[in-house]
Amino acid sequence: MKQSCIIYGGAGFIGSHIAEDLLLKNMKVTVFDKLNASKRNVAHILEKIDFIEGDFNNEIDINKSLRNKDYVVHLVSSTLPASSNLNPYYDVESNLISSLHLFERCVHNSVKKVIFISSGGTVYGNPTKLPIKEDHPTEPLNSYGIIKLTIEKYLSLYKNLKGQDYKILRFANPFGERQNPLLSQGLIAHLLYKIKHKQTIEIWGDGKIVRDYFYIKDGAKAIYRAFQDNSDNSIYNISSGTGYSINQILDKFRRVLKLKFRVKYLPSRKFDVKANVLDNRLAAKQLKWTPETEFNEGLKNTWRYILDNQ
Ligand SMILES: NC(=O)c1ccc[n+]([C@@H]2O[C@H](COP(=O)([O-])OP(=O)(O)OC[C@H]3O[C@@H](n4cnc5c(N)ncnc54)[C@H](O)[C@@H]3O)[C@@H](O)[C@H]2O)c1
């Protein structure tokens, strides 16, 4: 019989790529997303998946959706790094409490393993050493990162208390097709969208901030590997392991995509760490996962998608 999995937040950017990959792995895939959520990201696979409309904050919806599921992927987030400090109470209520309900219900429904997509860009805070390993101190600078880290800790507690198995994948900065260009998360999609619509690009700070961008179709493949991983490790960085400054990304736009655009530099923001590059060698060793797609290749695919769809 096919192994089954449910992806909470599966109609979003990352979830749609995970759903695609898990279908290729011959799994029975259920996507759970908001009532009336756009199905655009999963339109091409809609006939092959089960789609449940529900509210992640509603325990009854969660409990019903978990019946006969072997694996759970948790991707729902109601906040973004840039806005999460504005209302930490909301962050706790909508993300932390609801995640705890999910884990309770997973225990109740004998789920084999929970995969939580955490944020390698925020949980570590300002790095003392680059590239950042999984055992680097965690000092998040925003509520978003604090909540991600707290959810991680509760997963560990649920394993100790109730035997619920789990793996945490700390994603760096994924980019690629279907990323929402109108959100503050997802620099590459956001900038390319502005260029397509002939708008001036606005950069917070001097453009020297360094981030670790990896192609989402590579990242999605880490989930199946995490399902299969029986090692004692519970936390993995998922990243390219290479850092680019924003100015270097702009240069890639000019040289690789042959684009012309205007740039305006704005004052820097307090919560932006200067550099974030994640060491992905543990994932390579234990999950046998490595990023396969060249940055330039991923960039071209993203630009093509934005030209055709946005
Ligand atoms: N995109 C990134 O750069 C990045 C990096 C690291 C971690 N993450 C984390 O990965 C996860 C997915 O990110 P994404 O970029 O795919 O986001 P996304 O916004 O594209 O997808 C999230 C999905 O969750 C759904 N959702 C939100 N609230 C819901 C609710 N109450 N009930 C049901 N569904 C709900 C949304 O409709 C959406 O389809 C998030 O938890 C995010 O914090 C993202």
XYZ file of C-alpha atoms and ligand atoms in Angstrom, residues 9 11-15 32-34 37 54-57 75-77 117-119 144 148 171-172 174 179 183 185, ligand 1:
72
model
C -0.093 24.851 3.940
C -1.078 25.098 -1.605
C 1.625 27.681 -0.902
C 4.982 28.183 -2.591
C 7.066 25.562 -0.755
C 4.175 23.140 -0.213
C -4.551 20.956 3.528
C -5.013 24.674 3.013
C -7.333 27.536 3.878
C -7.324 29.375 -0.769
C -9.854 23.834 6.450
C -8.428 26.070 9.108
C -5.143 25.158 10.712
C -6.337 26.933 13.860
C 4.229 24.588 6.611
C 1.529 26.890 7.922
C 2.592 30.297 9.118
C 9.955 23.455 7.996
C 11.738 25.894 10.258
C 13.658 29.029 9.403
C 8.878 34.833 13.790
C 9.874 28.724 14.905
C 15.370 26.229 5.321
C 17.663 29.068 4.267
C 14.347 29.214 -1.091
C 6.999 32.207 -4.909
C 5.289 39.273 0.109
C 9.753 37.072 2.110
N 9.602 31.174 1.867
C 10.681 31.232 2.632
O 11.632 31.962 2.353
C 10.769 30.386 3.888
C 12.023 30.147 4.483
C 12.083 29.358 5.639
C 10.899 28.843 6.186
N 9.698 29.113 5.591
C 8.474 28.588 6.197
O 7.923 27.622 5.314
C 6.507 27.655 5.405
C 5.877 27.819 4.021
O 6.365 29.005 3.418
P 5.848 29.468 1.977
O 6.853 30.439 1.491
O 5.484 28.297 1.157
O 4.536 30.292 2.393
P 3.169 30.437 1.604
O 2.478 31.616 2.199
O 3.371 30.399 0.137
O 2.386 29.104 2.035
C 1.762 28.949 3.278
C 0.401 28.321 3.041
O -0.232 28.180 4.323
C -1.605 28.439 4.151
N -2.210 28.848 5.409
C -1.940 29.970 6.141
N -2.737 30.010 7.226
C -3.526 28.907 7.171
C -4.563 28.407 8.000
N -4.950 29.045 9.119
N -5.160 27.238 7.651
C -4.782 26.582 6.529
N -3.794 27.007 5.706
C -3.183 28.164 6.022
C -1.649 29.581 3.125
O -2.924 29.677 2.502
C -0.523 29.178 2.168
O -1.027 28.422 1.081
C 6.153 28.767 6.380
O 5.963 28.201 7.660
C 7.386 29.627 6.380
O 7.531 30.316 7.593
C 9.608 29.861 4.444
